[in-house]
CSV table of C-alpha atoms in Angstrom, one decimal:
chain,number,residue,atom,x,y,z
A,1,MET,CA,-19.3,-9.0,-3.2
A,2,MET,CA,-17.5,-8.1,-6.4
A,3,VAL,CA,-17.6,-4.9,-7.5
A,4,SER,CA,-18.1,-4.5,-12.1
A,5,MET,CA,-14.9,-3.9,-13.5
A,6,ASN,CA,-17.2,-0.7,-14.9
A,7,ASP,CA,-17.3,1.0,-11.3
A,8,GLU,CA,-13.7,-0.5,-10.8
A,9,SER,CA,-12.9,3.5,-10.6
A,10,GLN,CA,-14.5,4.1,-7.7
A,11,ILE,CA,-12.0,1.5,-5.8
A,12,ARG,CA,-9.7,3.9,-3.7
A,13,ASN,CA,-5.9,2.7,-4.9
A,14,SER,CA,-3.3,4.4,-3.6
A,15,GLU,CA,0.9,4.2,-4.9
A,16,GLU,CA,1.4,3.8,-0.6
A,17,ASP,CA,-0.3,0.1,-1.1
A,18,PHE,CA,2.4,-1.7,-3.3
A,19,THR,CA,5.0,-0.9,-1.5
A,20,LEU,CA,6.6,-4.4,0.6
A,21,GLU,CA,5.8,-2.7,4.1
A,22,SER,CA,2.2,-2.7,2.7
A,23,LEU,CA,2.6,-6.3,1.7
A,24,SER,CA,4.0,-7.6,5.2
A,25,GLY,CA,0.9,-6.4,6.3
A,26,LEU,CA,-1.3,-7.7,4.1
A,27,ILE,CA,0.9,-10.8,4.5
A,28,SER,CA,-0.5,-11.2,8.4
A,29,ALA,CA,-3.7,-9.8,8.1
A,30,ALA,CA,-4.2,-13.0,5.6
A,31,LEU,CA,-2.2,-15.5,8.2
A,32,ARG,CA,-4.0,-14.1,10.8
A,33,ASN,CA,-7.8,-14.6,9.5
A,34,TYR,CA,-6.8,-16.8,6.6
A,35,THR,CA,-5.0,-20.9,6.5
A,36,PRO,CA,-2.8,-20.6,3.2
A,37,ILE,CA,-3.1,-23.6,1.4
A,38,SER,CA,-2.0,-24.7,-2.5
A,39,TYR,CA,-3.9,-25.1,-5.8
A,40,ALA,CA,-3.0,-29.0,-5.1
A,41,ASP,CA,-5.0,-29.5,-1.6
A,42,ILE,CA,-7.9,-27.5,-2.5
A,43,SER,CA,-10.6,-28.5,-0.2
A,44,PHE,CA,-13.4,-26.2,1.0
A,45,SER,CA,-13.6,-28.3,4.1
A,46,GLN,CA,-11.8,-25.1,6.2
A,47,LYS,CA,-11.8,-20.9,5.5
A,48,PHE,CA,-8.8,-20.9,3.2
A,49,ILE,CA,-7.0,-18.6,1.1
A,50,LEU,CA,-5.0,-19.2,-1.8
A,51,TRP,CA,-1.9,-16.4,-2.8
A,52,ARG,CA,-0.9,-16.4,-6.0
A,53,HIS,CA,1.6,-14.6,-8.4
A,54,ASP,CA,1.8,-14.1,-11.9
A,55,ILE,CA,5.4,-13.7,-12.2
A,56,ASP,CA,4.5,-10.7,-15.5
A,57,TYR,CA,8.0,-8.8,-15.7
A,58,SER,CA,10.5,-9.9,-12.8
A,59,ILE,CA,11.6,-13.2,-11.6
A,60,ASN,CA,14.4,-10.6,-9.5
A,61,ARG,CA,11.3,-9.2,-8.2
A,62,ALA,CA,9.5,-12.2,-7.2
A,63,LEU,CA,12.1,-13.7,-5.0
A,64,LYS,CA,12.1,-10.7,-2.8
A,65,VAL,CA,8.7,-10.9,-2.1
A,66,ALA,CA,9.0,-15.0,-1.7
A,67,GLU,CA,11.9,-14.0,0.7
A,68,LEU,CA,9.2,-11.9,3.1
A,69,GLU,CA,6.8,-14.6,2.8
A,70,ALA,CA,8.8,-17.0,4.0
A,71,SER,CA,10.0,-15.1,7.0
A,72,LEU,CA,6.5,-14.2,7.8
A,73,GLY,CA,5.3,-17.7,7.1
A,74,MET,CA,2.9,-17.3,4.2
A,75,ARG,CA,2.9,-20.1,1.5
A,76,SER,CA,2.2,-19.2,-2.4
A,77,THR,CA,2.6,-20.4,-6.0
A,78,TYR,CA,4.3,-18.5,-8.2
A,79,PHE,CA,3.3,-19.1,-12.4
A,80,VAL,CA,5.8,-18.6,-14.7
A,81,ASN,CA,6.1,-17.2,-18.1
A,82,PRO,CA,8.0,-19.5,-20.8
A,83,HIS,CA,7.1,-17.4,-23.0
A,84,SER,CA,8.2,-13.4,-21.6
A,85,GLU,CA,9.3,-10.2,-22.8
A,86,PHE,CA,10.5,-9.3,-19.6
A,87,TYR,CA,13.0,-12.6,-18.8
A,88,ASN,CA,14.1,-15.5,-19.8
A,89,LEU,CA,13.6,-19.1,-17.8
A,90,GLN,CA,16.7,-20.1,-20.6
A,91,GLU,CA,19.2,-17.8,-18.2
A,92,LYS,CA,20.7,-19.5,-15.3
A,93,SER,CA,20.5,-17.1,-13.7
A,94,GLN,CA,17.1,-17.0,-14.0
A,95,CYS,CA,16.6,-20.7,-13.1
A,96,ALA,CA,18.4,-20.3,-10.4
A,97,LEU,CA,16.3,-17.0,-8.5
A,98,LEU,CA,13.2,-19.8,-9.4
A,99,SER,CA,14.8,-22.8,-7.6
A,100,ARG,CA,15.9,-20.2,-4.8
A,101,ILE,CA,11.7,-19.3,-5.0
A,102,LEU,CA,11.4,-23.1,-4.4
A,103,ASN,CA,13.1,-24.0,-1.9
A,104,LEU,CA,11.6,-21.3,0.7
A,105,GLY,CA,8.5,-23.3,0.3
A,106,HIS,CA,6.7,-22.0,-2.5
A,107,ASP,CA,4.6,-23.8,-5.4
A,108,MET,CA,5.4,-23.7,-8.5
A,109,GLY,CA,2.6,-23.5,-11.9
A,110,LEU,CA,2.5,-22.2,-15.4
A,111,HIS,CA,1.4,-18.7,-16.3
A,112,PHE,CA,0.2,-20.0,-20.1
A,113,GLU,CA,0.4,-18.4,-22.4
A,114,ALA,CA,-2.4,-19.1,-25.2
A,115,SER,CA,-1.7,-16.0,-27.2
A,116,PHE,CA,1.4,-17.8,-28.6
A,117,TYR,CA,-0.4,-20.5,-30.3
A,118,ASP,CA,-2.1,-19.3,-33.2
A,119,LEU,CA,-5.7,-21.0,-33.7
A,120,LEU,CA,-5.5,-22.7,-30.5
A,121,GLU,CA,-8.7,-24.7,-29.1
A,122,GLU,CA,-9.7,-25.9,-26.0
A,123,SER,CA,-9.2,-29.5,-26.3
A,124,GLN,CA,-5.5,-29.0,-27.6
A,125,LEU,CA,-4.4,-27.3,-24.0
A,126,ASP,CA,-4.1,-30.7,-22.1
A,127,GLU,CA,-1.7,-31.5,-25.1
A,128,VAL,CA,0.2,-27.9,-25.0
A,129,ILE,CA,0.2,-26.8,-20.7
A,130,GLY,CA,0.9,-31.2,-20.3
A,131,ARG,CA,3.8,-30.1,-22.6
A,132,GLU,CA,4.7,-26.6,-21.4
A,133,ALA,CA,4.7,-27.9,-17.6
A,134,GLY,CA,7.5,-31.0,-19.2
A,135,LEU,CA,9.2,-27.8,-20.2
A,136,LEU,CA,9.1,-26.6,-16.7
A,137,LYS,CA,9.8,-29.1,-14.6
A,138,GLY,CA,13.3,-29.9,-16.9
A,139,LEU,CA,14.5,-26.8,-16.1
A,140,VAL,CA,14.4,-26.4,-12.2
A,141,SER,CA,13.5,-30.3,-11.1
A,142,THR,CA,9.6,-29.7,-10.4
A,143,ASN,CA,6.4,-30.0,-11.3
A,144,PRO,CA,4.5,-27.0,-11.3
A,145,VAL,CA,0.9,-28.1,-9.6
A,146,ALA,CA,-1.7,-24.7,-10.9
A,147,VAL,CA,-2.4,-23.1,-14.8
A,148,SER,CA,-3.4,-19.5,-15.0
A,149,PHE,CA,-4.2,-17.7,-18.6
A,150,HIS,CA,-2.1,-15.4,-18.9
A,151,ASN,CA,-3.6,-12.1,-20.7
A,152,PRO,CA,-7.1,-14.4,-21.1
A,153,THR,CA,-9.6,-13.2,-23.9
A,154,GLU,CA,-13.6,-13.4,-22.6
A,155,ARG,CA,-12.6,-16.3,-25.0
A,156,HIS,CA,-9.2,-17.7,-23.0
A,157,LEU,CA,-11.5,-17.3,-19.5
A,158,ALA,CA,-14.5,-19.6,-21.3
A,159,TRP,CA,-12.5,-22.6,-20.3
A,160,ARG,CA,-13.6,-23.8,-17.3
A,161,ALA,CA,-12.6,-26.7,-16.8
A,162,PRO,CA,-11.1,-28.4,-13.8
A,163,SER,CA,-7.7,-28.9,-15.2
A,164,TYR,CA,-5.6,-29.3,-17.7
A,165,GLY,CA,-2.7,-30.7,-18.8
A,166,GLY,CA,-2.0,-32.1,-15.3
A,167,LEU,CA,-2.7,-28.5,-13.6
A,168,VAL,CA,-5.5,-27.3,-11.9
A,169,ASN,CA,-6.8,-24.8,-13.4
A,170,ALA,CA,-7.4,-21.1,-11.4
A,171,TYR,CA,-9.4,-19.9,-13.8
A,172,GLY,CA,-11.9,-23.7,-13.6
A,173,SER,CA,-15.5,-22.6,-12.7
A,174,PHE,CA,-15.0,-24.7,-9.0
A,175,LEU,CA,-12.7,-22.0,-8.4
A,176,MET,CA,-14.7,-18.3,-10.0
A,177,GLU,CA,-17.6,-19.7,-8.5
A,178,ARG,CA,-16.8,-20.3,-5.2
A,179,VAL,CA,-14.1,-18.8,-4.5
A,180,SER,CA,-13.9,-15.1,-4.4
A,181,TYR,CA,-10.8,-12.9,-6.2
A,182,VAL,CA,-8.8,-10.4,-5.2
A,183,SER,CA,-6.8,-9.1,-7.5
A,184,ASP,CA,-3.8,-6.3,-8.2
A,185,SER,CA,-3.3,-6.6,-12.3
A,186,ASN,CA,-2.3,-3.8,-14.2
A,187,GLY,CA,-1.2,-2.3,-10.6
A,188,TYR,CA,-4.8,-1.2,-8.9
A,189,TRP,CA,-6.8,-3.4,-6.8
A,190,ARG,CA,-9.6,-5.2,-9.5
A,191,PHE,CA,-13.0,-5.4,-8.0
A,192,ARG,CA,-12.2,-4.7,-4.8
A,193,ARG,CA,-9.2,-3.5,-2.0
A,194,LEU,CA,-7.0,-6.2,-0.6
A,195,PRO,CA,-6.2,-4.6,2.8
A,196,ASP,CA,-10.0,-3.6,2.9
A,197,VAL,CA,-10.8,-7.7,2.6
A,198,LEU,CA,-8.4,-9.2,4.3
A,199,ASN,CA,-8.7,-7.5,7.4
A,200,GLU,CA,-12.9,-7.8,7.2
A,201,ALA,CA,-12.2,-11.1,6.7
A,202,HIS,CA,-16.0,-11.7,5.1
A,203,ASP,CA,-15.0,-14.2,2.4
A,204,GLN,CA,-15.5,-17.6,3.8
A,205,TYR,CA,-12.4,-18.7,0.7
A,206,LEU,CA,-10.1,-16.4,-0.9
A,207,GLN,CA,-8.3,-16.7,-4.5
A,208,VAL,CA,-5.1,-13.5,-4.5
A,209,LEU,CA,-3.3,-12.0,-7.2
A,210,THR,CA,-0.7,-10.1,-7.4
A,211,HIS,CA,2.1,-9.5,-9.3
A,212,PRO,CA,5.6,-8.9,-7.7
A,213,GLY,CA,6.3,-6.4,-9.8
A,214,TRP,CA,4.1,-4.1,-8.8
A,215,TRP,CA,5.4,-4.2,-5.5
A,216,GLN,CA,9.0,-2.1,-4.6
A,217,ASP,CA,10.8,-0.8,-1.5
A,218,THR,CA,8.7,2.4,-1.9
A,219,PRO,CA,5.5,4.2,-3.2
A,220,MET,CA,5.8,4.5,-7.1
A,221,PRO,CA,3.3,4.9,-10.1
A,222,ALA,CA,2.7,1.4,-11.4
A,223,ARG,CA,4.8,2.7,-14.9
A,224,GLY,CA,7.4,3.3,-12.7
A,225,ARG,CA,7.2,0.4,-11.2
A,226,ILE,CA,7.6,-1.5,-14.1
A,227,PHE,CA,10.5,0.8,-15.7
A,228,ARG,CA,12.8,-0.2,-13.3
A,229,ALA,CA,12.1,-4.1,-13.5
A,230,VAL,CA,12.5,-3.1,-17.4
A,231,TYR,CA,16.1,-1.3,-16.5
A,232,GLY,CA,16.9,-3.3,-14.0
A,233,ARG,CA,16.9,-6.3,-16.2
A,234,ALA,CA,18.7,-3.7,-19.3
A,235,SER,CA,21.5,-2.8,-16.1
A,236,SER,CA,22.3,-7.1,-15.8
A,237,THR,CA,22.8,-7.5,-19.3
A,238,MET,CA,25.2,-4.3,-19.9
A,239,ARG,CA,27.4,-5.7,-17.3
A,240,LEU,CA,26.8,-9.2,-18.4
A,241,TYR,CA,28.9,-7.8,-21.6
A,242,ASP,CA,31.0,-5.7,-20.0
A,243,CYS,CA,32.6,-8.3,-17.8
A,244,THR,CA,32.2,-11.3,-20.5
A,245,LEU,CA,35.5,-8.6,-22.2
A,246,GLU,CA,37.4,-8.5,-18.4
A,247,LEU,CA,36.8,-12.3,-18.4
A,248,PHE,CA,38.7,-13.1,-21.3
A,249,GLY,CA,40.7,-10.3,-22.0
A,250,ARG,CA,39.1,-8.3,-24.7
A,251,GLU,CA,38.9,-4.5,-25.3
A,252,ASN,CA,35.7,-3.0,-24.3
A,253,ILE,CA,35.9,-0.3,-27.4
A,254,SER,CA,32.2,1.8,-26.7
A,255,GLY,CA,31.6,3.5,-24.0
A,256,LEU,CA,28.7,4.2,-21.7
A,257,PRO,CA,27.3,7.1,-25.3
A,258,PRO,CA,26.2,10.1,-23.4
A,259,GLU,CA,22.4,9.9,-23.8
A,260,LEU,CA,22.1,6.4,-22.3
A,261,GLN,CA,24.7,7.9,-19.4
A,262,GLN,CA,21.7,10.8,-18.7
A,263,LEU,CA,19.5,8.0,-18.2
A,264,LYS,CA,21.2,6.1,-16.3
A,265,THR,CA,21.8,9.6,-13.3
A,266,LEU,CA,18.1,10.0,-13.4
A,267,CYS,CA,17.4,7.2,-12.9
A,268,GLU,CA,20.1,6.0,-10.3
A,269,ALA,CA,18.9,9.8,-8.3
A,270,ARG,CA,15.8,9.7,-8.5
A,271,SER,CA,14.1,7.2,-6.0
A,272,GLU,CA,10.6,6.4,-8.0
A,273,ILE,CA,12.2,4.9,-10.9
């Protein structure tokens, strides 16, 4: 049975829950007790699990999770946000990472940021979501199968049609009213603790939402996990700058500022960041 949001503080959360090793155990438990299905093939004739990942912070981290899942036989859906402020789908390297995820056998979904649009009404969703779905297909030559709302407000969650723009609505009433839901939003378990849910396996139908940015090699605080993703992105951007100058034989005038060198040294020395 679901607990209310006011009861979330009573759920036992542990940093050790959010490692790739722990995730491996969760996937194994899921495969023992449930049949993984795609949003494109939902049928209430069997006990199933819909496992979805909203990629909020790092496609690089999503690939790590996707590779682990593929090695264990899990198929899931990766929802990508064309308006993300943490990664850019227009970059060739990021599209290549997404293509690798899909080539592992996973599905793609649209992580739709309704707040990007001013005064968006439900009547506009088919057109806008359809347009963004076309954008994703143009980038990786694959059709998204579903849509999920990014940071949904109460207004967005009231939009419960089964589909928008030809994509299955992950928050549609036909799912949310019949399928149990567990989430790791904000770096902790929402409503129920997933290890308990999977091991008990009492739910006939289950939708699991995880975010790859939370799942790291070693335990660390939630904000530290995001800092690691942001710092990794910044380091990659600086390497691109340095390599470009070297490629064209241009002088790299400014060295690493002392304050950034200190931050770099600190981050590399502390495994929890």
